[in-house]
Coordinates of C-alpha atoms and ligand atoms in Angstrom, one line a residue:
X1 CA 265.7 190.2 134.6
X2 CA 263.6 191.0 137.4
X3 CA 265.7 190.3 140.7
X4 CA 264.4 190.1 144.0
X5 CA 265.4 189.1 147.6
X6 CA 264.7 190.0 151.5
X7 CA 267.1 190.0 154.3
X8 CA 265.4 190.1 157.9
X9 CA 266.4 191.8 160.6
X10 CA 266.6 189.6 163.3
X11 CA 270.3 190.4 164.2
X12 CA 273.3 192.3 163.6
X13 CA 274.2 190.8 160.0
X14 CA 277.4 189.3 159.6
X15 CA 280.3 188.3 157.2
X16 CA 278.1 185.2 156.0
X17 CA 275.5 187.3 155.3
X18 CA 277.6 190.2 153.5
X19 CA 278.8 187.1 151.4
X20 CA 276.5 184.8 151.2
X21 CA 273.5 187.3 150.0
X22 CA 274.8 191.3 150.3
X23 CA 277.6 191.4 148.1
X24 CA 275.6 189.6 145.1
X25 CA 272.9 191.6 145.4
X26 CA 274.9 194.3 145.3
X27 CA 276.5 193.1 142.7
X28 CA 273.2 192.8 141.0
X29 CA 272.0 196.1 140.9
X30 CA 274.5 197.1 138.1
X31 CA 272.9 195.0 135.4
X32 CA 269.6 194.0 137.0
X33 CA 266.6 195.0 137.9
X34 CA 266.9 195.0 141.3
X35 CA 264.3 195.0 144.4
X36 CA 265.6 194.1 147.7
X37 CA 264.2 194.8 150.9
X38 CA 264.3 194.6 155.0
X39 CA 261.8 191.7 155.4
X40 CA 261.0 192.7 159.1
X41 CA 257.4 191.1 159.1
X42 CA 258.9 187.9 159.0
X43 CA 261.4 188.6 161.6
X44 CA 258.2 189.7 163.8
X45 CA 258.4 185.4 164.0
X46 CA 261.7 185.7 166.3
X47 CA 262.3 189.1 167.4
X48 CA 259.5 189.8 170.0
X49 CA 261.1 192.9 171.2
X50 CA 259.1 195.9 169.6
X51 CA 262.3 198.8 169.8
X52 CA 264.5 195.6 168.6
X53 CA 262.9 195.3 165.8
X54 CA 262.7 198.9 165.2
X55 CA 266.3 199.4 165.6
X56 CA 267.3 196.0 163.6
X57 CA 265.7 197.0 161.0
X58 CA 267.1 201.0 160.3
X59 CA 270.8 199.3 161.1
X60 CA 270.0 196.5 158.3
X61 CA 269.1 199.3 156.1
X62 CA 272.1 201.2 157.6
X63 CA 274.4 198.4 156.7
X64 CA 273.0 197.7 153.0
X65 CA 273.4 201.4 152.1
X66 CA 277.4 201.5 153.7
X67 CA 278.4 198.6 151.7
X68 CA 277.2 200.0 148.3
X69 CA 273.3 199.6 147.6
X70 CA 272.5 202.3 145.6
X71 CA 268.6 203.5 145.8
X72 CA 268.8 204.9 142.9
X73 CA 269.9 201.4 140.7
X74 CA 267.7 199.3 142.8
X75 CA 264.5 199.2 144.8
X76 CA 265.6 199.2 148.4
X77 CA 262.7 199.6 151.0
X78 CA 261.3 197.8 154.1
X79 CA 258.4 195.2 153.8
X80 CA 255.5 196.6 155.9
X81 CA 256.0 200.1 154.2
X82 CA 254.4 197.8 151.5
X83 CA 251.5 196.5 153.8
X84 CA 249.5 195.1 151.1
X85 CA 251.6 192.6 150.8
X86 CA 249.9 191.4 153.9
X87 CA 246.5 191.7 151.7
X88 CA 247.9 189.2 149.2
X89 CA 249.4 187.1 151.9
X90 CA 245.5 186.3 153.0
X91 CA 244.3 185.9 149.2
X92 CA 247.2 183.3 148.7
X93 CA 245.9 181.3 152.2
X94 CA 243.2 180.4 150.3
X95 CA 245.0 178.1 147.9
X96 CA 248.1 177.1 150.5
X97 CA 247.2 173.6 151.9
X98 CA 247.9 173.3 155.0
X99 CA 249.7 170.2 155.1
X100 CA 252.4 172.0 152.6
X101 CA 253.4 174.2 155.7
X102 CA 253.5 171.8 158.1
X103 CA 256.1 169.9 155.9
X104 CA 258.2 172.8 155.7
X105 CA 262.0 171.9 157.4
X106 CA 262.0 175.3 158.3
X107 CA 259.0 175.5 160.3
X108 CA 260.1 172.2 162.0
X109 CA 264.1 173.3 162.8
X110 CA 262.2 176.5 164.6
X111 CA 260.5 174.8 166.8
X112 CA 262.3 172.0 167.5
X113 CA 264.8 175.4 168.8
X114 CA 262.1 176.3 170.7
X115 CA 260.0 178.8 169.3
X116 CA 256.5 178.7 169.7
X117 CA 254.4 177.2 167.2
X118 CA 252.1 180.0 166.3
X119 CA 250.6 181.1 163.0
X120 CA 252.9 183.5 162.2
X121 CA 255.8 181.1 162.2
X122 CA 253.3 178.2 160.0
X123 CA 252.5 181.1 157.8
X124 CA 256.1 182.4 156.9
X125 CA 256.0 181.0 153.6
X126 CA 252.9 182.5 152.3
X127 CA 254.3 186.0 153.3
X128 CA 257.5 184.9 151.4
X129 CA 255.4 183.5 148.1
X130 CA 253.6 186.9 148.4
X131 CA 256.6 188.9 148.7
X132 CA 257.7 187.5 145.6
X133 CA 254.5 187.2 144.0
X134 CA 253.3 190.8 144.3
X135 CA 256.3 192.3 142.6
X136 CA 256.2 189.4 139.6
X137 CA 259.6 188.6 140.5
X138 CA 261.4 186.4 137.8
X139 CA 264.1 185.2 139.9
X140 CA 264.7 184.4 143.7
X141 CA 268.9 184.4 144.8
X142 CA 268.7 182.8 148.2
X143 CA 270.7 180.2 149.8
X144 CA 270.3 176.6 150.2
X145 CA 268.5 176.7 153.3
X146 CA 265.5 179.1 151.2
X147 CA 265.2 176.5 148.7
X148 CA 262.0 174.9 150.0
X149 CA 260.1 178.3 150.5
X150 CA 260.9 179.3 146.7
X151 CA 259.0 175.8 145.9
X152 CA 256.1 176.3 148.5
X153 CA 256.2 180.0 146.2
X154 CA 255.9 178.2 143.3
X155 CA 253.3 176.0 143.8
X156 CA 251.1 178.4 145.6
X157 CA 251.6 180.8 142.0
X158 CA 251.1 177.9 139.9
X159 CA 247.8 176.4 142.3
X160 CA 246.1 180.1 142.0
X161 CA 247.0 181.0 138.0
X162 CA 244.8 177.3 137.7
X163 CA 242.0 178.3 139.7
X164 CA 242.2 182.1 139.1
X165 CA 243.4 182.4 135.5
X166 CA 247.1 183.8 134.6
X167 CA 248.1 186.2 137.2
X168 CA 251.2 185.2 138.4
X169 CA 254.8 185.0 137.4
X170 CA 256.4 181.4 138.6
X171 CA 259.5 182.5 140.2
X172 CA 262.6 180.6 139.6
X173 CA 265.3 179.7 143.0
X174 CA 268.9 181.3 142.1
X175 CA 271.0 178.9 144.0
X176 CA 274.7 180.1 143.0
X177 CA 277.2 177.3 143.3
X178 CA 280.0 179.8 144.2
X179 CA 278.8 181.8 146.5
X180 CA 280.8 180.4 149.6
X181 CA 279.1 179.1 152.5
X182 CA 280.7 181.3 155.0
X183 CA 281.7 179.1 158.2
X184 CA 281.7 180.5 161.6
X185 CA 283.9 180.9 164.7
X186 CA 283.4 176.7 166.1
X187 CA 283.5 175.4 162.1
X188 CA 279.8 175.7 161.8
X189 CA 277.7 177.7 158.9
X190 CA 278.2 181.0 160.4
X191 CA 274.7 181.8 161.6
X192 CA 273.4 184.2 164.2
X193 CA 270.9 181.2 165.7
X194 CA 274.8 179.1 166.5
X195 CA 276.1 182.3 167.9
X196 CA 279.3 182.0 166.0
X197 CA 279.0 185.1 164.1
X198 CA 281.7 187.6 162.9
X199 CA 279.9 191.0 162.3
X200 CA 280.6 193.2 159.4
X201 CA 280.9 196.5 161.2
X202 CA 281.9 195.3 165.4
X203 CA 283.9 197.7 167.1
X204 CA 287.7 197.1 167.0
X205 CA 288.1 195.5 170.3
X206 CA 285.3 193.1 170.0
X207 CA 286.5 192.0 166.4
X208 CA 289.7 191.4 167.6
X209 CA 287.9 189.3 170.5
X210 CA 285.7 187.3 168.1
X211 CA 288.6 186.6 165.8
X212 CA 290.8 185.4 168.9
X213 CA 287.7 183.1 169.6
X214 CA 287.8 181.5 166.0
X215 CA 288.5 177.5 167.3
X216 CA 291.7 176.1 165.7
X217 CA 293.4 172.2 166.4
X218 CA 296.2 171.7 168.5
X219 CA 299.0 171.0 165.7
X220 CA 302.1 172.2 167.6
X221 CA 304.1 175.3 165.8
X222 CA 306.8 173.8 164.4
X223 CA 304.5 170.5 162.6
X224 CA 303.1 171.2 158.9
X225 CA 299.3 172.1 159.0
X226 CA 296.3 171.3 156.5
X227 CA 294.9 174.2 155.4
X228 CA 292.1 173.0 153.9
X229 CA 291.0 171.5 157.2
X230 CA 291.4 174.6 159.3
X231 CA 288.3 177.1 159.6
X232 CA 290.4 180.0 160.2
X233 CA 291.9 179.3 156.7
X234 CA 288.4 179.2 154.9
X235 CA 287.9 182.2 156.8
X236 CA 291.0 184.6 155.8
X237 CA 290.2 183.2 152.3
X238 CA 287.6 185.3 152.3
X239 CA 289.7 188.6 152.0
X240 CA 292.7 187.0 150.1
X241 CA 293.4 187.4 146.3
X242 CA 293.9 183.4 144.6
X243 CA 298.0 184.5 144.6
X244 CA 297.9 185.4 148.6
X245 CA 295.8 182.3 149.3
X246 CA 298.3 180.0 147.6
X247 CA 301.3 181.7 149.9
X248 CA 299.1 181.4 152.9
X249 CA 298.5 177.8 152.3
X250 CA 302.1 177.2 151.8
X251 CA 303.1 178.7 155.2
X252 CA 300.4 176.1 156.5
X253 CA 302.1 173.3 155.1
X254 CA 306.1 174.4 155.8
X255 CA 305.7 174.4 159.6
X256 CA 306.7 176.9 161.7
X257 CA 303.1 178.9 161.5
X258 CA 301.4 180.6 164.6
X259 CA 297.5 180.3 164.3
X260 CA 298.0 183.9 166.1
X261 CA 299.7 185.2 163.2
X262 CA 297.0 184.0 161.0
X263 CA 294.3 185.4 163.2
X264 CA 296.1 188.9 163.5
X265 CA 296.1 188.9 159.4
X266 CA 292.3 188.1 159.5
X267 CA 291.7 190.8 161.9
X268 CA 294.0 193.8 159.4
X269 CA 292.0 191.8 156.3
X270 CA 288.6 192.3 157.5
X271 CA 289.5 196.1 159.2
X272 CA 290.6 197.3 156.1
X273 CA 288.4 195.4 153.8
X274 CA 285.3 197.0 155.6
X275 CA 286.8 200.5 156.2
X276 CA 285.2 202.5 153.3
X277 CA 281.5 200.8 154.5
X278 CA 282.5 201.3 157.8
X279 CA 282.9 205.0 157.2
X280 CA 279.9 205.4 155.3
X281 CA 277.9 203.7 157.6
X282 CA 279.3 206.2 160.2
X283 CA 277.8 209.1 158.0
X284 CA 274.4 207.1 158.0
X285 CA 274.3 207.2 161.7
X286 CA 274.3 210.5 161.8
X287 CA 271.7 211.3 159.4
X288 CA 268.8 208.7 160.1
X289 CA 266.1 210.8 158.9
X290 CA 267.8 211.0 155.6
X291 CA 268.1 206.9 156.0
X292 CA 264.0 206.8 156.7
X293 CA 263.5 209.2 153.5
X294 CA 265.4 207.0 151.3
X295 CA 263.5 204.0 153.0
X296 CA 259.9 205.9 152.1
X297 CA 261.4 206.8 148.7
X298 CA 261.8 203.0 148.0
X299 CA 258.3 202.0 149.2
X300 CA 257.0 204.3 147.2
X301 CA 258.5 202.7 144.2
X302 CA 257.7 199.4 145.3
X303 CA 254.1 200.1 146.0
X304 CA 253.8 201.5 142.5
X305 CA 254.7 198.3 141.1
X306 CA 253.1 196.1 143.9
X307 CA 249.5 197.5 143.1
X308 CA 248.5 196.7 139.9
X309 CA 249.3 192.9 140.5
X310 CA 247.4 193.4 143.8
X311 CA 244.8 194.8 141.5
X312 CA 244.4 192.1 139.3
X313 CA 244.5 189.3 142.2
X314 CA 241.9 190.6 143.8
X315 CA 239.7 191.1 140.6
X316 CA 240.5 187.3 139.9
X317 CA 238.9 185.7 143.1
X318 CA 236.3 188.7 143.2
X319 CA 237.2 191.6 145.3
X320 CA 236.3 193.9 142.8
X321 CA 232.8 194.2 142.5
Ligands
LIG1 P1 271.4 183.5 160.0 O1 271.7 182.1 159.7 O2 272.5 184.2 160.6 O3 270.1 183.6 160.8 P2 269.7 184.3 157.8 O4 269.2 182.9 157.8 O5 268.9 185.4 158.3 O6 271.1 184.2 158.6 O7 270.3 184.6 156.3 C1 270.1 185.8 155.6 C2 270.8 185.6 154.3 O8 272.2 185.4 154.4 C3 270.3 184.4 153.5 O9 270.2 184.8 152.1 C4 271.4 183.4 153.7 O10 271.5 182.5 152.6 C5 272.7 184.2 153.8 N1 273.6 183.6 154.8 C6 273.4 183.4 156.1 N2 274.5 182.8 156.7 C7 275.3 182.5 155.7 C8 276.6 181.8 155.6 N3 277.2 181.3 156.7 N4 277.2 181.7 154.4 C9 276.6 182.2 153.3 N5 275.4 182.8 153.3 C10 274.8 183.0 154.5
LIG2 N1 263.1 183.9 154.4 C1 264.2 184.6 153.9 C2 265.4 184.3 154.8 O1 265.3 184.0 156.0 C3 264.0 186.1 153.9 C4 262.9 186.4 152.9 C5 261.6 186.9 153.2 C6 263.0 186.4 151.5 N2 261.0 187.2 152.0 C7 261.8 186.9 151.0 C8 264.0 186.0 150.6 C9 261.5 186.9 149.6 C10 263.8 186.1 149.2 C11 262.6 186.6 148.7 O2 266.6 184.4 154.4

C-alpha cells in the first residue's frame, strides 16, 4: 500500500503531533510503502518569516529523523525540493471550482483567526490534492480536521480522470479511530494555533514549566478525584503501560493525591520517554549538512516517481506537443 502524508512546519511540533501523526507514520514505514514529507509550501500560508521557515523546516526534518524515520524504508524529503508539484497544482486549478474552496472549514477557521485571505491560503487544497495526486498515493492517514481536504482531493482526481481520461489514483482518508486526540495544557486539542502545546524535545526547565502549567480543578488533597475528567490524567496516559494507568487511576479515586505528584511523574515520563530521540536529535544538530544530504537524497527519490505522473498529466490536457 502506497502511504503518504505531510507535516508543515509552522512550529516546533509537539506531543499531539508525535502522537497523533509521527509515531504512525513511523510505524508505517516497517510494512508500508512510505512517503512522508516537510510540506513547507503550505506553511508559506502562516509563517511569513523567510529564515522561520527555513529553520522550521531543517528542525521538523531534525525531529522526524530523531524519533526513528528511517530514509532508507521510507521516502522522507521536503515539498518544494519537488517543485513540480507546483506545476500540477496549476493543471489541477483548472478543474477545482471555485466555490469548493470557498466552502472549505479550513479556509474559513483561518481567517476568521485572522489571516489574510489571499490565494495562497484559498488554494491550499489544490497543493494538498496535488501532493497526493503526483505520487498516486493510495491512502491519506490524517486527522479529523484533514478530512475535508482528502474529499476536495478526491473529487478534483475524480473531476480530471472524466475530462482527461484515467490518470489519477483516488486517494482514500485513513482516519484511525485510536489514534488519541492528544489534549493540551487548558483541556483543549493540543495545538500550536491555542498555544497550549507540550513540545517533544523543550529544554528541561521549560518542560518542567509547561507541565507545571497543565490546568487541573480545585478538588482539595485529601477528596477522591475523577480521573477520567482530569487532562493531566489523559495526558500521563500517554506514557503509561494499561497496568500503570489502572494504579494511577486508583490513586485518583482513594484521595490523598497531589496534582504535583502527578505532574512531576509526567515530567520523568516524558524525559525518559524522549531521551534516545532526544540524543539523536543532538547528533543531527551537529551535522546539518548530513541532514540536507539526506533531505536531497529523498527528493531525488520522490521526483523519480513524481515525473512520470506529471508526464502523463500534462500529455492529457495537452502540454505535450
Ligand atoms: P497544530 O494543530 O498544532 O497546528 P497541525 O494542524 O499542523 O498541528 O497538525 C499536524 C499533524 O499532527 C496532523 O496530522 C494532525 O492530525 C496531528 N495533530 C495535531 N494536533 C494533534 C493532537 N492534539 N492530537 C492528535 N494529533 C494531532
Ligand atoms: N494540510 C495538512 C495539515 O495541515 C498537511 C499536508 C499538506 C498534507 N499536504 C499533505 C497531509 C498531503 C497529507 C497529505 O496537517
Amino acid at each position: 500500500m502506497r502511504i503518504l502524508s505531510g507535516i508543515q512546519p509552522s512550529g516546533s511540533l509537539h506531543i499531539g503531533n508525535y502522537f497523533g501523526m509521527m509515531k504512525p507514520m513511523i510505524e508505517y514505514q516497517e510494512v508500508d510503502e512510505l512517503y512522508c514529507f516537510i510540506v513547507n509550501y503550505h506553511a508559506m500560508t502562516s509563517v511569513t518569516d523567510g529564515k522561520q521557515l527555513a529553520k522550521g523546516t531543517v528542525d521538523a526534518a531534525m525531529d522526524f529523523l530523531a524519533l526513528g524515520l528511517d530514509p532508507d524504508q521510507a521516502i522522507f524529503w521536503v515539498q518544494s525540493d519537488v517543485p513540480e508539484v507546483a506545476e500540477l497544482t496549476w493543471i489541477l486549478s483548472n478543474v477545482t471550482p471555485v466555490g469548493l474552496l470557498l466552502r472549505s472549514h479550513s479556509y474559513k477557521d483561518k481567517i476568521a483567526q485572522g489571516l489574510s485571505p489571499n490565494h495562497g491560503l484559498l488554494s491550499y487544497p489544490v497543493l494538498m490534492a496535488a501532493d497526493i495526486l503526483l505520487y498516486q498515493s493510495e491512502r491519506v492517514p490524517v486527522g479529523q480536521d484533514q478530512q475535508q481536504h482528502l474529499e476536495i482531493a478526491r473529487d478534483i482526481a475524480i473531476k480530471f480522470n472524466h475530462f482527461f481520461g484515467e490518470t489519477f489514483v483516488i486517494p482514500e482518508a485513513e482516519i484511525n479511530p485510536n489514534i488519541p486526540t492528544v489534549l493540551g495544557l487548558d483541556g483543549r486539542k493540543m495545538s500550536k494555533s491555542y498555544d497550549n502545546t507540550i513540545e517533544i524535545f523543550t529544554a528541561e526547565e521549560s518542560l518542567r514549566k509547561k507541565i507545571a502549567g497543565i490546568v487541573t480543578d480545585s478538588t482539595p488533597v485529601s477528596e477522591p478525584k475523577d480521573p477520567d475528567k482530569c487532562n493531566l490524567f489523559a495526558i500521563i496516559s500517554l506514557f503509561l503501560s494499561e497496568d500503570e494507568k489502572t494504579d494511577l487511576a486508583e490513586r485518583y479515586r482513594r484521595g490523598g493525591l497531589k496534582y504535583s505528584e502527578v505532574k512531576n511523574e509526567l515530567f520523568g515520563g516524558i524525559w525518559e520517554f524522549f531521551g534516545p530521540a532526544r540524543e539523536k536529535r543532538k547528533q543531527l544538530e551537529q551535522a546539518p549538512d548530513h541532514v540536507r544530504e539526506v533531505l536531497q537524497a529523498g527528493a531525488e527519490k520522490a521526483r523519480a516517481k513524481a515525473l512520470p505522473t506529471l508526464e502523463l498529466a500534462k500529455e492529457r490536457v495537452g502540454l505535450v506537443y
